[in-house]
C-alpha positions as a printed Julia matrix, in Angstrom:
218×3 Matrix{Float64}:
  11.37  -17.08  -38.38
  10.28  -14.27  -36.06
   7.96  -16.89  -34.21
  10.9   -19.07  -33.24
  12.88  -15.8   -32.09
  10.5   -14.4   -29.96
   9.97  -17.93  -28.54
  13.89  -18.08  -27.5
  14.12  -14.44  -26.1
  11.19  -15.08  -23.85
  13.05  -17.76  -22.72
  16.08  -16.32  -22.08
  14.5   -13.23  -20.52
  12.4   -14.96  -18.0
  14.92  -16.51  -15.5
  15.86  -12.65  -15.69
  12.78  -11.15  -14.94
  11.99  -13.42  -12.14
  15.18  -12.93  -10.47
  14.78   -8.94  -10.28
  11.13   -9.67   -8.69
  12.6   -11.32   -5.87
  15.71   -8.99   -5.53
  15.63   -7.18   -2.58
  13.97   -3.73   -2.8
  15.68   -0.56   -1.08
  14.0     2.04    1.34
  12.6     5.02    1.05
  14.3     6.6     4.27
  14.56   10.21    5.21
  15.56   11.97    8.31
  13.51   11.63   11.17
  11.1     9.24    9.18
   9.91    6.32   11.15
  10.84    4.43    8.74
  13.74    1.78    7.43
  16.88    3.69    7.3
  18.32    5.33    3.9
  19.2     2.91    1.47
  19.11    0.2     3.2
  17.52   -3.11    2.04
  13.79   -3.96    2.25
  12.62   -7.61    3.07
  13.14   -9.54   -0.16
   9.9    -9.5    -2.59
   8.18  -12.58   -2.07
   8.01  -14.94   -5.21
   4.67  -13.52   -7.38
   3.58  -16.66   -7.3
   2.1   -16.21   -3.67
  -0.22  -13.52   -4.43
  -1.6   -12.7    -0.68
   2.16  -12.8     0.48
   2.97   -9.95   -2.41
  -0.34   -7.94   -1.74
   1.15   -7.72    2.47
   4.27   -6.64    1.1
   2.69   -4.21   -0.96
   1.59   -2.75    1.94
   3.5    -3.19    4.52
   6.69   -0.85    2.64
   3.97    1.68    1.2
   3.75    4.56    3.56
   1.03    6.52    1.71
  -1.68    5.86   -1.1
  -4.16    7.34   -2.99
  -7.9     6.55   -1.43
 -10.57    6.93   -4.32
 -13.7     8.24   -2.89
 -17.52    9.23   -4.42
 -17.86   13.02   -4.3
 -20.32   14.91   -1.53
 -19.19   17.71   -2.88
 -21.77   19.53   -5.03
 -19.07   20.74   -8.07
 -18.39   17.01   -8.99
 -21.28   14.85   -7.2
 -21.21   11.57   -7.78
 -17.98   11.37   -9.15
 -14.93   10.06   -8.63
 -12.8    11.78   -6.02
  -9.06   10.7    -5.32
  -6.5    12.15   -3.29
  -3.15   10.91   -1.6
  -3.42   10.01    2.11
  -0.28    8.69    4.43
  -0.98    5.32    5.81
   0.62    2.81    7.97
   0.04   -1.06    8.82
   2.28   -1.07   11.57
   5.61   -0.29   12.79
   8.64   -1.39    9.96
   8.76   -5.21    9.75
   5.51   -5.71   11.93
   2.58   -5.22    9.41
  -0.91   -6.21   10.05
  -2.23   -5.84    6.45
  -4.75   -3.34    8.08
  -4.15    0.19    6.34
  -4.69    2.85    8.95
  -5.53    6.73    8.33
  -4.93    9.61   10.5
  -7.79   12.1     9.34
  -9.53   15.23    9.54
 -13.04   16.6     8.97
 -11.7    19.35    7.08
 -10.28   16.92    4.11
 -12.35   17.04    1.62
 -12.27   12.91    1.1
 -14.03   12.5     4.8
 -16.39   14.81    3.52
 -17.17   11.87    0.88
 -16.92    9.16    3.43
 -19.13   10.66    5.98
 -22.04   10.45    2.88
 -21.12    7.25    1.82
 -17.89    5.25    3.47
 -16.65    2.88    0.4
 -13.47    3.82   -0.96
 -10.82    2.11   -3.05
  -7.03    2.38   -1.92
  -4.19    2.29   -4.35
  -0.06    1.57   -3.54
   2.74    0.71   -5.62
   6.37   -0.11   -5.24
   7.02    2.83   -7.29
   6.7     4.42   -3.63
   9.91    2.53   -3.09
  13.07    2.36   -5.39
  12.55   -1.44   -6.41
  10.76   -0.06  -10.01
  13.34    2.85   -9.93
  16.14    0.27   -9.6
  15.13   -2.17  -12.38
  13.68    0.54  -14.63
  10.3    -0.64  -14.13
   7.75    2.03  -15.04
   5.18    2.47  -12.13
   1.97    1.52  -15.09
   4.41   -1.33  -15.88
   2.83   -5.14  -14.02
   6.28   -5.09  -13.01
   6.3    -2.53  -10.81
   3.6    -4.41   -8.45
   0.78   -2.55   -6.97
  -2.13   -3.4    -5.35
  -5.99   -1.98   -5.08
  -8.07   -2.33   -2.27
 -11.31   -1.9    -2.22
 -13.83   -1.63    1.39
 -15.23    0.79    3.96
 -13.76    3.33    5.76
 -14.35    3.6     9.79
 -12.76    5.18   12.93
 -11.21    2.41   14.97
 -12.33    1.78   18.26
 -10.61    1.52   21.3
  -9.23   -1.91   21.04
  -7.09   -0.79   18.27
  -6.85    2.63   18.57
  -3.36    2.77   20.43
  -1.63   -0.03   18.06
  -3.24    2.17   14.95
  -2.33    5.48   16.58
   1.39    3.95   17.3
   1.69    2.56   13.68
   0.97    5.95   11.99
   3.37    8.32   14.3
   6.29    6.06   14.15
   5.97    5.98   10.78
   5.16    9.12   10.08
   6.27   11.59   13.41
   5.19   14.81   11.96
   1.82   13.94   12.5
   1.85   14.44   16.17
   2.52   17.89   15.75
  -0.54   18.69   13.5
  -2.67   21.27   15.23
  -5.53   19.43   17.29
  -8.07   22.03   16.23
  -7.92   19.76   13.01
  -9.83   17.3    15.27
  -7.93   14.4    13.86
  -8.89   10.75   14.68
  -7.68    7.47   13.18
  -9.48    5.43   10.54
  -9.39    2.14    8.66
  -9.98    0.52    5.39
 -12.07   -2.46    5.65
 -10.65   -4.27    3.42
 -13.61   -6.78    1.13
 -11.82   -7.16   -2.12
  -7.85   -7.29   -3.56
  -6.81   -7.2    -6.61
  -2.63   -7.5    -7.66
  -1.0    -6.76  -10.16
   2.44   -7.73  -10.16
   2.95   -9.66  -13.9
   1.65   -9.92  -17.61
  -1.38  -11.93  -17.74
  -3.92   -9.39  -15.52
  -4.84   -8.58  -11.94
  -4.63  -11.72   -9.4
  -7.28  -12.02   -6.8
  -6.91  -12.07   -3.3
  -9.48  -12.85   -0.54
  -8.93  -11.13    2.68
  -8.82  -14.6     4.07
  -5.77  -15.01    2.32
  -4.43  -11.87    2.39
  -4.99  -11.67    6.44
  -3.45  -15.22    6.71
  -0.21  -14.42    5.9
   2.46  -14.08    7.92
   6.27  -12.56    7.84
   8.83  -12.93    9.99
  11.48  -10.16    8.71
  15.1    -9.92   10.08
């Protein structure tokens, strides 16, 4: 009998889980943070069966990560390195799926990149209260995050005033960091996505896809 029972609960519970993926997820907000205001609404979730159009979301609401680099440094060389970085793709409901960096050569990560530039970059919607809301732990598929993996590089001047804009207004404090810091704005180059946003295993994304897609939030 437990065969049959299991079959009927996952039944039942499915409609459920799919509707909390698409509820709307809430802001992070603060004072002063260029970002949406507290507790208001999000864009919706897009459905998880459009993986690219999830991966954007991802993030587009994320306003920080954690950027895995290899170790320079000679305590752990070769190793695995990881710290948490703030990050913006553009100014609240105009994403370009490009995550950009405001960085030092004092952090220890550009250390890493400056010997070798390929890093992997990590956000979740933990960083939001969607998972908090619908109890989702942030290790649960649920609770969708994505990992992208490229190169990190300064931006040139093309982009250097949209990428410079897109970090301060999302994150203001940064234009009072001390300039002796010698800060300058980077990029991930973005050459593989994986997302993980239901049972079943990561979902693969090509930057074509992922670079395709396109929102138009009210």
């Amino acid at each position: 009998m437990a065969g049959p029972v299991r079959a009927l609960l996952a039944a039942l519970l499915a409609p459920v889980l799919v509707a909390l993926l698409v509820a709307p997820a809430r802001g992070r907000g603060g004072a002063g943070h260029g970002d949406w205001e507290p507790g208001a609404p999000l864009p919706p979730l897009p459905p998880r069966e459009d993986a690219a159009r999830v991966a954007r979301f991802v993030t587009h609401v994320c306003d920080w990560g954690a950027l895995a680099t290899i170790s320079a440094q000679a305590a752990v060389l070769g190793q695995p390195f990881a710290d948490v970085l703030s990050l913006s793709d553009g100014p609240p409901g105009a994403g370009s799926g490009v995550p950009y960096f405001y960085l030092s050569p004092l952090q220890q990560s550009v250390g890493n990149l400056q010997a070798n530039p390929g890093a992997t970059l990590t956000m979740s919607l933990a960083q939001t209260d969607f998972c908090r809301k619908h109890g989702f732990d942030p290790q649960s598929p649920l609770c969708a995050h994505i990992i992208l993996a490229g190169t990190v590089t300064k931006v040139n001047e093309t982009e250097g005033d949209f990428a410079k804009q897109s970090l301060f207004i999302r994150h203001p404090e940064m234009k009072s960091w001390p300039s002796s810091h010698n800060w300058f704005v980077a990029k991930l180059n973005i050459t593989n996505i994986w997302l993980l946003d239901y049972f079943g295993g990561p979902k693969i994304v090509t930057p074509e896809e992922y670079y395709n897609v396109t929102f138009q939030y009210s």
